[in-house]
Short mmCIF file of C-alpha atoms and ligand atoms in Angstrom, two decimals:
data_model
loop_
_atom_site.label_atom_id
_atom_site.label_comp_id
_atom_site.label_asym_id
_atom_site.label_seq_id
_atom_site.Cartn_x
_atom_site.Cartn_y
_atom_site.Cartn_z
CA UNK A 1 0.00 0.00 0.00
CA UNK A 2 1.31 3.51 -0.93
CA UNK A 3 -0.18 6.67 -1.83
CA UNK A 4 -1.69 9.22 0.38
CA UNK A 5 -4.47 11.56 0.47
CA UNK A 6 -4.74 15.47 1.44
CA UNK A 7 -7.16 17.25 3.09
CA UNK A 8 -7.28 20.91 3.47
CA UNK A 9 -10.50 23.32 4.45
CA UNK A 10 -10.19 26.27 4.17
CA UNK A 11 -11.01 29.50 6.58
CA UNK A 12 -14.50 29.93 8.16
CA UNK A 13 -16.68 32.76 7.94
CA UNK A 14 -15.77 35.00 11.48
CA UNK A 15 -18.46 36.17 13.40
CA UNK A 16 -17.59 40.10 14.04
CA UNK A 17 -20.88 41.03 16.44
CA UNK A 18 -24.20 38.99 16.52
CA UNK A 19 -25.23 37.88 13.18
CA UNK A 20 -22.88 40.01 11.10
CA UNK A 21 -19.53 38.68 9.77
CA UNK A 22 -15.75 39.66 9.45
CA UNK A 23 -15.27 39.91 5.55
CA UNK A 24 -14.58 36.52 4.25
CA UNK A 25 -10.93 35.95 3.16
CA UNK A 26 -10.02 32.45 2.04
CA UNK A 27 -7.16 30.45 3.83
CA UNK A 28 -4.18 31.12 1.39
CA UNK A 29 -2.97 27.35 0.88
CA UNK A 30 -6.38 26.70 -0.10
CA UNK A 31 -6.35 29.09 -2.51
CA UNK A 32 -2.95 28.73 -4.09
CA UNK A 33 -3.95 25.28 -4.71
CA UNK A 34 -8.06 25.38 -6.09
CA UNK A 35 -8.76 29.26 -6.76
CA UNK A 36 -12.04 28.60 -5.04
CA UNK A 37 -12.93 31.49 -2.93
CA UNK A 38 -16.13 30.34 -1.21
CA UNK A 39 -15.89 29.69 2.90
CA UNK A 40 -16.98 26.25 4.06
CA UNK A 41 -15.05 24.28 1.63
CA UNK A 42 -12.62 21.45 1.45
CA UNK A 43 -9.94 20.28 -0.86
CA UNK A 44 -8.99 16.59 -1.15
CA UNK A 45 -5.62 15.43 -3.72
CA UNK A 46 -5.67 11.69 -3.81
CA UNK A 47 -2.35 10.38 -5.03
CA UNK A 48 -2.96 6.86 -5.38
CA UNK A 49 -4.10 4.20 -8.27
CA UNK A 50 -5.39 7.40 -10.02
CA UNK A 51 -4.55 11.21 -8.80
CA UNK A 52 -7.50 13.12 -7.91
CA UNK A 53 -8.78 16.50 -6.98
CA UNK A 54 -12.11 16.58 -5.05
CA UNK A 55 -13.61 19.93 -3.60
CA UNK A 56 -16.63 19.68 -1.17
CA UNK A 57 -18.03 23.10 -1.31
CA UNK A 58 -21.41 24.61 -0.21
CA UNK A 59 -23.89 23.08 -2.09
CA UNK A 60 -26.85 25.24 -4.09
CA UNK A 61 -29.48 26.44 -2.41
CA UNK A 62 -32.67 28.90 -4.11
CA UNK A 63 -33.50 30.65 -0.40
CA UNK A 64 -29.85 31.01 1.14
CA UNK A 65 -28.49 32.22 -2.18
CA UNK A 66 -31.03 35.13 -2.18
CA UNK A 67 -29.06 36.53 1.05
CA UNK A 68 -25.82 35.73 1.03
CA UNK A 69 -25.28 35.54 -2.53
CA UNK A 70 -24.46 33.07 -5.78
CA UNK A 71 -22.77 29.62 -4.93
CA UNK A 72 -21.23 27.89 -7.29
CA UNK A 73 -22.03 24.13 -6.37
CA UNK A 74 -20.47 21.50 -6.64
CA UNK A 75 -21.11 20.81 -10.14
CA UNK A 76 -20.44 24.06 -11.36
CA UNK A 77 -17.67 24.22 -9.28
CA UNK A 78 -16.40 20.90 -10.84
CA UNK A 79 -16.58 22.20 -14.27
CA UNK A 80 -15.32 25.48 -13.71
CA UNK A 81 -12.31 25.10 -11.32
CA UNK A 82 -11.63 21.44 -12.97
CA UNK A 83 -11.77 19.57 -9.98
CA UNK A 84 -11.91 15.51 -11.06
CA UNK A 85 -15.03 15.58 -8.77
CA UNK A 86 -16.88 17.73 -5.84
CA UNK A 87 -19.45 16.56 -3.07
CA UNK A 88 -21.45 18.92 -0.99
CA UNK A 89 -19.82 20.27 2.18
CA UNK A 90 -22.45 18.00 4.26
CA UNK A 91 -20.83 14.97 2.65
CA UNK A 92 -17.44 15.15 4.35
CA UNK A 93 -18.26 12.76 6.81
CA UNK A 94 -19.59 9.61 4.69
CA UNK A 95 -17.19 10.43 1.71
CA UNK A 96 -13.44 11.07 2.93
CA UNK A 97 -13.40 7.93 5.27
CA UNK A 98 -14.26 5.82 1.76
CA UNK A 99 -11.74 8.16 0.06
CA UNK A 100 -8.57 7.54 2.87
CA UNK A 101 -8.84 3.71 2.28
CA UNK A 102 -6.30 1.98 0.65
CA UNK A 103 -3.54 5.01 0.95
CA UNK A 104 -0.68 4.95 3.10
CA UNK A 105 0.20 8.40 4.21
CA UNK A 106 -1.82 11.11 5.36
CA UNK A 107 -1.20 14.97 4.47
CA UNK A 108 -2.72 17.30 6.86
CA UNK A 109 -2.16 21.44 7.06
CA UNK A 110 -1.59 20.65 10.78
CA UNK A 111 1.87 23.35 11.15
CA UNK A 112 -0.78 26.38 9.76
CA UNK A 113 -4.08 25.10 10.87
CA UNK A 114 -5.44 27.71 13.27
CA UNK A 115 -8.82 25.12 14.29
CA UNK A 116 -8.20 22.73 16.74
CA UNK A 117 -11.48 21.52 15.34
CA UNK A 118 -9.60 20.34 11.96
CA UNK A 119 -7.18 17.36 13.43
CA UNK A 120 -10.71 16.38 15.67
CA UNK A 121 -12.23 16.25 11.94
CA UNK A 122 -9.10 14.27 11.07
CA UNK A 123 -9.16 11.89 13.68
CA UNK A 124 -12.86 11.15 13.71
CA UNK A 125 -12.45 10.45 10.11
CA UNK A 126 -9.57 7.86 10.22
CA UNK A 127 -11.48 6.48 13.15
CA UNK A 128 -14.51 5.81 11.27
CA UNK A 129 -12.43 4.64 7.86
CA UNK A 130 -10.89 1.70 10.55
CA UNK A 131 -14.21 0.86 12.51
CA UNK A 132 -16.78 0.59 9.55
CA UNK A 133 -14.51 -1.13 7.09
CA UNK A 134 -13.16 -3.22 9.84
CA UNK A 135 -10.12 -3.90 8.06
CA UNK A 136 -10.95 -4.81 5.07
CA UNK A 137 -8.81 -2.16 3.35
CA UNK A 138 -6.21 -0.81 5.18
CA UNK A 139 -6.22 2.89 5.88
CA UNK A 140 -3.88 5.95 6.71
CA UNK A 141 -0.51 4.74 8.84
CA UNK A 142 1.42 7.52 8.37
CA UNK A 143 0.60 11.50 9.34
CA UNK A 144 2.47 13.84 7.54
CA UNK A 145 2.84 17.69 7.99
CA UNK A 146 1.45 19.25 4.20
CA UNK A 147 2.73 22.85 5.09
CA UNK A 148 5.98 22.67 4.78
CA UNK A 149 6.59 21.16 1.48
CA UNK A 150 3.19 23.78 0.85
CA UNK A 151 5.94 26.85 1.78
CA UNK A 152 8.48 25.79 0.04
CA UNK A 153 5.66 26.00 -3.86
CA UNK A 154 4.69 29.06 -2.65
CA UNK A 155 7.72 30.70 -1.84
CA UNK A 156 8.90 30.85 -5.36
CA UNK A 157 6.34 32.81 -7.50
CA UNK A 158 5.71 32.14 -11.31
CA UNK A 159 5.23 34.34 -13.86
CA UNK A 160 1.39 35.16 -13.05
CA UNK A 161 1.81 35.36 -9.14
CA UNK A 162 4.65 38.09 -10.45
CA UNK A 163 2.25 40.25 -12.19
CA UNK A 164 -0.37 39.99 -9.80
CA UNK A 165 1.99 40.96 -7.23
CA UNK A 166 3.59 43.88 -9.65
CA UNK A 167 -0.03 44.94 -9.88
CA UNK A 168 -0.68 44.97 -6.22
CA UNK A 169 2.50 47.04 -5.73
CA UNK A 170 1.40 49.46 -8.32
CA UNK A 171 -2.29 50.58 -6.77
CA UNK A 172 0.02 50.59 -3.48
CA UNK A 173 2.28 53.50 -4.99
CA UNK A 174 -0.71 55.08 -6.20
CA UNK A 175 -2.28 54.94 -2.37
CA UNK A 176 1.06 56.27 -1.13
CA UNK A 177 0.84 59.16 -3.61
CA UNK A 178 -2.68 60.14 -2.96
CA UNK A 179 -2.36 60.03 0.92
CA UNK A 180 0.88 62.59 0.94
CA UNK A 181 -1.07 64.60 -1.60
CA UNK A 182 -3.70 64.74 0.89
CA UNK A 183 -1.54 65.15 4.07
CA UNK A 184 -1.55 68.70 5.48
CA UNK A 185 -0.98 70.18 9.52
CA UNK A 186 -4.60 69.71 10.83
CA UNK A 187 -5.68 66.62 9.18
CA UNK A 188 -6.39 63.20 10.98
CA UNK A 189 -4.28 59.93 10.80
CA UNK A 190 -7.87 58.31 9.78
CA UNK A 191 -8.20 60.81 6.69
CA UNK A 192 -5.29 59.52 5.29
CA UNK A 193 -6.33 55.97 6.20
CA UNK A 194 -9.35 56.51 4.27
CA UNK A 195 -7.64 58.23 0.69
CA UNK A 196 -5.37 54.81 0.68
CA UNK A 197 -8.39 52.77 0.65
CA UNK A 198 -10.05 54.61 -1.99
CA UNK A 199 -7.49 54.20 -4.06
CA UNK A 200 -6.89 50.36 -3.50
CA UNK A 201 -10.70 49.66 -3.95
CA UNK A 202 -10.76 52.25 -6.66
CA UNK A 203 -8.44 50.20 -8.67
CA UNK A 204 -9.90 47.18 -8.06
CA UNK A 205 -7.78 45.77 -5.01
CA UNK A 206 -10.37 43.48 -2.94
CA UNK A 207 -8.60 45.02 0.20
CA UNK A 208 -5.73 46.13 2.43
CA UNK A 209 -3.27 43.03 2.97
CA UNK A 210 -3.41 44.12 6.40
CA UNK A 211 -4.85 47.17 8.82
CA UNK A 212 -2.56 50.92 7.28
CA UNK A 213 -0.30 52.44 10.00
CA UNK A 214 -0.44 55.91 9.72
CA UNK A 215 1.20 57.08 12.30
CA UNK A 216 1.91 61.20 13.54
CA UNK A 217 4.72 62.39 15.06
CA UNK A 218 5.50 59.82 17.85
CA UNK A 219 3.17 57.23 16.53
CA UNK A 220 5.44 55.69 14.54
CA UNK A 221 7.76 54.56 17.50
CA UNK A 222 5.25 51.82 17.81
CA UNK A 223 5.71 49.40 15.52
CA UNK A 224 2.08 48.08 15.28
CA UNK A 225 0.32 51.42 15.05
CA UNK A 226 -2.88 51.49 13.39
CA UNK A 227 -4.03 54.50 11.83
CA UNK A 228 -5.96 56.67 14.86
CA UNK A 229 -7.31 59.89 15.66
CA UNK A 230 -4.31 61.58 15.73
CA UNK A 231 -3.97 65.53 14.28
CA UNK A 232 -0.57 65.77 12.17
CA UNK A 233 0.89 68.31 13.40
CA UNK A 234 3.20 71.00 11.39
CA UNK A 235 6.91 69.75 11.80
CA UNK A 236 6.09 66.07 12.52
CA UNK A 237 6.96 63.19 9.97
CA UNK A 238 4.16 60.64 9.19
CA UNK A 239 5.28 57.34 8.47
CA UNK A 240 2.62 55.66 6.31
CA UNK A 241 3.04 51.43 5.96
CA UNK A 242 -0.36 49.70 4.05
CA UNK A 243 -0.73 47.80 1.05
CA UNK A 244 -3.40 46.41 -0.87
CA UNK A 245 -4.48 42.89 -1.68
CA UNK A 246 -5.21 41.95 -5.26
CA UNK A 247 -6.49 38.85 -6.47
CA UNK A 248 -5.06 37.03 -3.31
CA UNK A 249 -1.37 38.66 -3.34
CA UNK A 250 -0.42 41.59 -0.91
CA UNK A 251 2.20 45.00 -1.07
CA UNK A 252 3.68 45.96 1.73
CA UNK A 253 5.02 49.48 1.58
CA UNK A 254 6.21 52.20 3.60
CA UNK A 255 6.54 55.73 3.16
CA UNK A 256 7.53 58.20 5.61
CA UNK A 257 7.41 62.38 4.46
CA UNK A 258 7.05 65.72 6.76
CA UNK A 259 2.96 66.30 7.52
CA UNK A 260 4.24 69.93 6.08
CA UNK A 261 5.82 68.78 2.73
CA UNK A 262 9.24 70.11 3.93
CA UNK A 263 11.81 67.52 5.94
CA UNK A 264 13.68 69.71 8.88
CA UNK A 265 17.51 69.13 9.04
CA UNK A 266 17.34 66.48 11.80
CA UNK A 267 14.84 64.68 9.68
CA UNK A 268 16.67 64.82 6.34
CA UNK A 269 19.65 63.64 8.43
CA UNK A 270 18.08 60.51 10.01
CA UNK A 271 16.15 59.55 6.27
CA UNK A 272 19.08 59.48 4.12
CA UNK A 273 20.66 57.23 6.99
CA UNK A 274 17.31 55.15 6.30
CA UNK A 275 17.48 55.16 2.69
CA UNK A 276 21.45 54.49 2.63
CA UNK A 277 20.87 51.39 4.80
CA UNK A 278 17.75 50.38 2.04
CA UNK A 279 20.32 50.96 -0.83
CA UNK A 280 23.38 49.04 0.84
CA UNK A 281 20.49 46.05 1.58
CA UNK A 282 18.87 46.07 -1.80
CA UNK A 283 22.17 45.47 -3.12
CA UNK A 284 22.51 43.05 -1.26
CA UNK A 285 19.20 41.06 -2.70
CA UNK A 286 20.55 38.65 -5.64
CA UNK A 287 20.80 34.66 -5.79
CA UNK A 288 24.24 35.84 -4.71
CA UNK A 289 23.55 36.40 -1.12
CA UNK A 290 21.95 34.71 1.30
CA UNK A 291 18.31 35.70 3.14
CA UNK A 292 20.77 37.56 6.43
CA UNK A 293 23.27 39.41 4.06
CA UNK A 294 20.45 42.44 3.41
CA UNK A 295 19.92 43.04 6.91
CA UNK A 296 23.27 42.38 7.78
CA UNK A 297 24.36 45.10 5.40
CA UNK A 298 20.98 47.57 6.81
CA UNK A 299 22.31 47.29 10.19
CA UNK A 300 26.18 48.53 9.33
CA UNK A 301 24.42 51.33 7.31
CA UNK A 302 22.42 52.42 10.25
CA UNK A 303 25.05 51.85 12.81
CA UNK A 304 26.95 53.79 11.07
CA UNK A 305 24.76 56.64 10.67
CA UNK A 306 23.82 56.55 14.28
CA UNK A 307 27.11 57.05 15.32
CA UNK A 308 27.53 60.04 13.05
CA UNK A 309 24.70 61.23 14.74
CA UNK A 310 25.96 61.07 18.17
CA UNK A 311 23.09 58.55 18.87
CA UNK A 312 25.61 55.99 19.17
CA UNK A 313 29.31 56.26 20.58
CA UNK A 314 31.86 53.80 20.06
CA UNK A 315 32.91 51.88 16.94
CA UNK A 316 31.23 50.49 14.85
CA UNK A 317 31.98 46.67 15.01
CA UNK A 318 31.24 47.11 19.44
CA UNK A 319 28.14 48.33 18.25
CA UNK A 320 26.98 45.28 15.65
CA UNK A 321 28.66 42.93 18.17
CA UNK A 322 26.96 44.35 21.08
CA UNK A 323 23.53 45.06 19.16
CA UNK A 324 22.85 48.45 21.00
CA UNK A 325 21.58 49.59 17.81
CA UNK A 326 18.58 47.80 18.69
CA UNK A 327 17.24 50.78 20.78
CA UNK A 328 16.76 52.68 17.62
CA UNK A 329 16.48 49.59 14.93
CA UNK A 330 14.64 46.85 16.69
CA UNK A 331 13.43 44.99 13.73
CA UNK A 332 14.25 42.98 10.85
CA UNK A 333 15.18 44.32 7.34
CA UNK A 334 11.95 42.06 5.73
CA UNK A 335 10.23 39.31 5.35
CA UNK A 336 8.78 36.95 2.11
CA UNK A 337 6.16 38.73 0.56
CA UNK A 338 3.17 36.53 -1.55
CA UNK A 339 -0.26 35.47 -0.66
CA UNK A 340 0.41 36.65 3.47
CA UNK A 341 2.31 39.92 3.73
CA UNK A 342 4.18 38.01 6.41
CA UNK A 343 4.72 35.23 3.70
CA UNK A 344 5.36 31.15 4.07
CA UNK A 345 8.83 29.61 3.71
CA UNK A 346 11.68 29.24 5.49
CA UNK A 347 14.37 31.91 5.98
CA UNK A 348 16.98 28.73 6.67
CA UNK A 349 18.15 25.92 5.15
CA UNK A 350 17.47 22.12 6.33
CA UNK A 351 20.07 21.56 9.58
CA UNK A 352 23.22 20.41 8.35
CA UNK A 353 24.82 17.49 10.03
CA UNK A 354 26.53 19.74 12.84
CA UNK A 355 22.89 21.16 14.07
CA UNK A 356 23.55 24.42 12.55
CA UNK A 357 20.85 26.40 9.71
CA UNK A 358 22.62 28.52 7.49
CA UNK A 359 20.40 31.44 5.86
CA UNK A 360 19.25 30.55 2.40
CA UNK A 361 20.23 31.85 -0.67
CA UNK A 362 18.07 33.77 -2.20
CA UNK A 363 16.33 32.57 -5.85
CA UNK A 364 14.64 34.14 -8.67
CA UNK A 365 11.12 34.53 -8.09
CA UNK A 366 11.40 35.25 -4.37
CA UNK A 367 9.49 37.67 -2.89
CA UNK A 368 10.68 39.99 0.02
CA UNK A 369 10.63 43.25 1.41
CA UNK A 370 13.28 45.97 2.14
CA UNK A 371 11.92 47.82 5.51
CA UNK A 372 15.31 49.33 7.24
CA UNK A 373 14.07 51.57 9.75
CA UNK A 374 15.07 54.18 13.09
CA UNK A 375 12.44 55.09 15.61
CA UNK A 376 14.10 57.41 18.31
CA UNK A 377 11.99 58.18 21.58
CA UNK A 378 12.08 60.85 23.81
CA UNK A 379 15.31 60.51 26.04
CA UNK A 380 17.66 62.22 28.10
CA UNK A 381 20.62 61.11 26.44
CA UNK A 382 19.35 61.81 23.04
CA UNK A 383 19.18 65.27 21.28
CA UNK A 384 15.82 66.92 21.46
CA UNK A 385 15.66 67.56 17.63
CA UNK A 386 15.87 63.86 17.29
CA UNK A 387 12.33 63.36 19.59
CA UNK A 388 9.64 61.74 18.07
CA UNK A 389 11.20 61.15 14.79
CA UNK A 390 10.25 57.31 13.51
CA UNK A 391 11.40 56.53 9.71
CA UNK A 392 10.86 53.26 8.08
CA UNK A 393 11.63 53.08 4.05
CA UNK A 394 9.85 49.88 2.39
CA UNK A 395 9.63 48.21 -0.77
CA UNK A 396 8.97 45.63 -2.30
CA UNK A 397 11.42 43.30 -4.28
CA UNK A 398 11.82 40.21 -6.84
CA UNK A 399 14.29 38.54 -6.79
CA UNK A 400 15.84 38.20 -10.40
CA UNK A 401 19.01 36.36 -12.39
CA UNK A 402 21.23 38.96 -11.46
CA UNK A 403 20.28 41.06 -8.54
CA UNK A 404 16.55 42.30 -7.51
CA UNK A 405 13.42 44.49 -9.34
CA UNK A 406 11.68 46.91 -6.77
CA UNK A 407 8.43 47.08 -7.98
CA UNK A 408 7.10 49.33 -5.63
CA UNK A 409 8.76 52.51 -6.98
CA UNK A 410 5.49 53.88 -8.16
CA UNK A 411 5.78 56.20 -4.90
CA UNK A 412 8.92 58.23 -4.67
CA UNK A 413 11.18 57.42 -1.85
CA UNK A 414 14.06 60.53 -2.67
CA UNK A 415 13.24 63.33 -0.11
CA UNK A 416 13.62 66.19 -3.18
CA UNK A 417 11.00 63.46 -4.67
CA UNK A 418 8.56 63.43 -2.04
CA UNK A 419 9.05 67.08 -1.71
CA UNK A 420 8.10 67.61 -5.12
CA UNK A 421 5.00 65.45 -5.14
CA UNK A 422 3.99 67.31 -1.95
CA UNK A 423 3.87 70.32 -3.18
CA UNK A 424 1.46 69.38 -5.89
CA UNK A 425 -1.09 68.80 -2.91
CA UNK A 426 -4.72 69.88 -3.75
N1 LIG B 501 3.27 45.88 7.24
C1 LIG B 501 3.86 44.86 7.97
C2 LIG B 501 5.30 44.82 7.77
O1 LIG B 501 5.87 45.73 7.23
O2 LIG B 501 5.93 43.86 8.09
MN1 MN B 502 6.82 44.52 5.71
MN1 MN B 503 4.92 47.15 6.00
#
């Protein structure tokens, strides 16, 4: 006996407050492997005498439709999506312990699964495939983990998954622009919130690939800031990071300009530092170098310009060694970029005989961003001018043959740029 089925659901509708739901957005393995975007639906890959692909999805229904709108079905669905066959949702029970017979090795999502009710599903079903066909055909031995060879597809992105993702990037830029058009002393955090997702919806973006920082002044020493209530303030920097989701791909950028369209010294100081440490990194983005060497290269820029700040004393190697630039550059230069803006795969590679993961090189068709950053907070060792001042520079890049494309550029990132474009406010 060989073989081995998978089973994958994917996410649930979310209740938000009494009967009224969270948007629906598909589970993202589910997706990259069906295109079905309906909740309450299951994919099944049989690799066995024959390979099959079996969705169970919601089936038709006249009165139900008429609220919550069309279903596909499972024969529609079938035909459409070309699935080798599709049951109704309500048929998981009788159908997958008949389909787990007779294969050795059982796939489940179980590293990303979020519902402890999936492995009960899973468990009840192997039970039942041994009890009722007493064995008579043998069933699953062998669990297996699906995720991880799951991460390792979708970090890599073809040519389709590219240009989804260059369009994603591209509304993005066009958010950025709109929202430091629109930026002025006086306005809100949540007005600027608000132009980015006209433009994303505008241009056909289903929505943000997660909740848009806007952060005032101070605001954007916190990392996870959501856009608030906050007045900008003449003399304070905004620091902007949101990104749309198209067709099931995210952007991830960040922008960061003066809420008065002019950067004072201290800020022009501390945001070429920023955008010195993004160049040194993105050079550093090529099959040539491993996942570590952009940061690696992010944090000597930054060190560096810390020191020539007087933010810093010391050299510069004490500093790396020692990490104290952590106080004012506590994160990492990126992350993968695809279907999550916080993206599958792994940043190392298998552990080599001694224990040890090296970082992995980086391929064509990888996805990552480029996010070097300096927040500085209100201390007494720190010059004033410095207060309040939080910078973060991000973009997106693919990884090519020879180095990397940026394909979030649509949004200028020079400060005689940004300058420009600011002064073209309406
Ligand atoms: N927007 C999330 C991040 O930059 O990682
Ligand atoms: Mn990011
Ligand atoms: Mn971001």
């Amino acid at each position: 006996m060989g073989g081995g089925i998978a089973i994958l659901p994917t996410g649930p509708e979310v209740s938000r407050n009494r009967d009224n739901h969270y948007a629906f957005r598909y589970d993202s393995d589910f997706f990259y492997l069906t295109g079905f975007t309906e909740a309450n639906a299951w994919l099944v890959l049989i690799a066995g005498e024959t390979d099959r692909s079996i969705l169970f999805c919601e089936p038709k229904d006249a009165l139900m439709e008429t609220w919550t709108g069309k279903r596909w079905g499972p024969t529609a669905a079938a035909e459409h999506f070309e699935f080798d066959q599709a049951f109704a949702v309500n048929e998981l029970d009788t159908q997958i312990p008949l389909l787990m017979t007779g294969l050795k090795n059982l796939f489940a999502n179980t590293s990303r699964s979020r519902s402890p009710q999936y492995l009960t599903q899973l468990h009840g079903w192997l039970s039942t495939a041994r009890t009722t066909l007493r064995g008579t055909r043998a069933t699953p031995t062998q669990w297996l983990d699906i995720g991880e060879p799951l991460s390792e597809m979708r970090l890599v992105k073809d040519a389709h998954e590219l240009d989804t993702m260059r369009r994603a990037a591209a509304i993005s830029a066009l958010g950025h622009i709109r929202a430091m058009q629109t930026a002025q002393p006086g306005r809100h955090e949540y007005e600027l919130e608000a132009e980015l997702l006209y433009v994303f919806r505008k241009n056909g973006a289903q929505s943000v690939a997660y909740d848009s920082i806007v952060a005032a002044g101070g605001n954007a020493c916190t990392l996870h800031y959501r856009a608030g209530n906050t007045v900008m303030r003449d003399g304070d920097l905004v620091l902007i990071d949101a990104g749309c989701e198209l067709d099931g791909y995210a952007s991830d950028i960040t922008r960061t300009f003066p809420a008065n369209g002019r950067f004072s010294a201290a800020q022009c100081a501390l945001y070429e530092i920023v955008l010195a440490a993004q160049r040194a990194a993105t050079a550093c983005v090529s099959p040539a170098h491993h996942w570590n060497a952009a940061h690696e290269a992010a944090v000597r820029v930054l060190t560096q310009g810390l020191l020539d700040e007087k933010l810093l004393t010391g050299s510069l190697e004490k500093n790396i060694e020692t990490e104290s630039f952590k106080r004012f550059y506590m994160h990492r230069t990126g992350h993968w970029l695809g279907m999550d803006v916080h993206d599958v795969g792994d940043y190392r590679t298998p552990p080599a005989d001694s224990g040890e993961r090296a970082w992995r090189a980086l391929s064509p068709g990888m996805v990552l961003t480029i996010e070097p950053g300096l927040y500085v907070t209100p201390a007494p060792d720190v010059p004033e001018i410095f207060w309040n001042i939080g910078i973060r520079i991000e973009d997106d890049a693919v990884v090519t043959q020879h180095g990397c494309e940026l394909i979030s550029r649509g949004v200028p990132v020079e400060i005689r740029d940004i300058e420009g474009l600011m002064q073209q406010s309406d």
